[in-house]
């Protein structure tokens, strides 16, 4: 993901399991399905990082 100009490395499958929005985005008929990098606009980077770590159980020792 690209959020506020910073790349955030995440697993699409993990995001999709925990978020209906990401599930549709990655596995539906949207253009993001085949993209390796997806820019999220009008999203706060710090809030998004906290949300990703708290819902997808990604090991927070890895730097975003």
mmCIF file of C-alpha atoms in Angstrom:
data_model
loop_
_atom_site.group_PDB
_atom_site.id
_atom_site.type_symbol
_atom_site.label_atom_id
_atom_site.label_comp_id
_atom_site.label_asym_id
_atom_site.label_seq_id
_atom_site.Cartn_x
_atom_site.Cartn_y
_atom_site.Cartn_z
ATOM 1 C CA UNK A 1 0.000 0.000 0.000
ATOM 2 C CA UNK A 2 1.089 3.584 -0.578
ATOM 3 C CA UNK A 3 -0.207 5.895 2.140
ATOM 4 C CA UNK A 4 0.831 9.547 2.342
ATOM 5 C CA UNK A 5 3.848 8.752 0.157
ATOM 6 C CA UNK A 6 5.072 5.902 2.393
ATOM 7 C CA UNK A 7 5.071 2.284 1.266
ATOM 8 C CA UNK A 8 3.429 -0.077 3.735
ATOM 9 C CA UNK A 9 4.166 -3.734 3.053
ATOM 10 C CA UNK A 10 1.216 -5.967 3.856
ATOM 11 C CA UNK A 11 -0.227 -9.289 2.777
ATOM 12 C CA UNK A 12 -3.323 -8.864 0.594
ATOM 13 C CA UNK A 13 -4.836 -12.074 1.925
ATOM 14 C CA UNK A 14 -4.552 -10.918 5.538
ATOM 15 C CA UNK A 15 -6.153 -7.588 4.736
ATOM 16 C CA UNK A 16 -8.957 -9.261 2.784
ATOM 17 C CA UNK A 17 -9.783 -11.664 5.628
ATOM 18 C CA UNK A 18 -10.244 -8.806 8.086
ATOM 19 C CA UNK A 19 -11.785 -6.164 5.847
ATOM 20 C CA UNK A 20 -14.741 -6.503 3.484
ATOM 21 C CA UNK A 21 -13.489 -3.429 1.618
ATOM 22 C CA UNK A 22 -10.065 -4.958 0.936
ATOM 23 C CA UNK A 23 -11.659 -8.324 0.138
ATOM 24 C CA UNK A 24 -13.733 -6.797 -2.645
ATOM 25 C CA UNK A 25 -10.856 -4.599 -3.782
ATOM 26 C CA UNK A 26 -8.390 -7.489 -4.111
ATOM 27 C CA UNK A 27 -10.653 -10.369 -5.118
ATOM 28 C CA UNK A 28 -13.517 -8.600 -6.888
ATOM 29 C CA UNK A 29 -13.580 -6.981 -10.286
ATOM 30 C CA UNK A 30 -11.633 -3.862 -9.346
ATOM 31 C CA UNK A 31 -8.399 -2.680 -10.994
ATOM 32 C CA UNK A 32 -6.514 -3.129 -7.690
ATOM 33 C CA UNK A 33 -6.865 -6.885 -8.048
ATOM 34 C CA UNK A 34 -3.747 -7.106 -10.232
ATOM 35 C CA UNK A 35 -1.743 -4.164 -8.928
ATOM 36 C CA UNK A 36 1.342 -4.665 -6.801
ATOM 37 C CA UNK A 37 1.071 -1.200 -5.284
ATOM 38 C CA UNK A 38 -2.177 0.487 -4.300
ATOM 39 C CA UNK A 39 -2.372 4.104 -3.242
ATOM 40 C CA UNK A 40 -4.866 4.922 -0.522
ATOM 41 C CA UNK A 41 -5.869 8.576 -0.666
ATOM 42 C CA UNK A 42 -7.346 10.723 2.093
ATOM 43 C CA UNK A 43 -6.289 8.160 4.714
ATOM 44 C CA UNK A 44 -4.187 8.931 7.789
ATOM 45 C CA UNK A 45 -1.019 6.816 7.706
ATOM 46 C CA UNK A 46 -0.690 6.381 11.469
ATOM 47 C CA UNK A 47 -4.342 5.342 11.861
ATOM 48 C CA UNK A 48 -3.995 2.885 8.975
ATOM 49 C CA UNK A 49 -0.830 1.341 10.412
ATOM 50 C CA UNK A 50 -2.507 0.838 13.785
ATOM 51 C CA UNK A 51 -5.582 -0.642 12.134
ATOM 52 C CA UNK A 52 -3.547 -3.069 10.028
ATOM 53 C CA UNK A 53 -1.515 -4.297 12.991
ATOM 54 C CA UNK A 54 -4.490 -4.630 15.301
ATOM 55 C CA UNK A 55 -6.738 -6.533 12.863
ATOM 56 C CA UNK A 56 -4.472 -8.668 10.718
ATOM 57 C CA UNK A 57 -2.147 -9.908 13.446
ATOM 58 C CA UNK A 58 0.931 -8.918 11.502
ATOM 59 C CA UNK A 59 4.063 -9.111 13.615
ATOM 60 C CA UNK A 60 4.586 -5.516 14.742
ATOM 61 C CA UNK A 61 8.349 -6.018 15.074
ATOM 62 C CA UNK A 62 8.629 -5.495 11.329
ATOM 63 C CA UNK A 63 8.991 -1.894 10.272
ATOM 64 C CA UNK A 64 6.359 -0.430 7.999
#
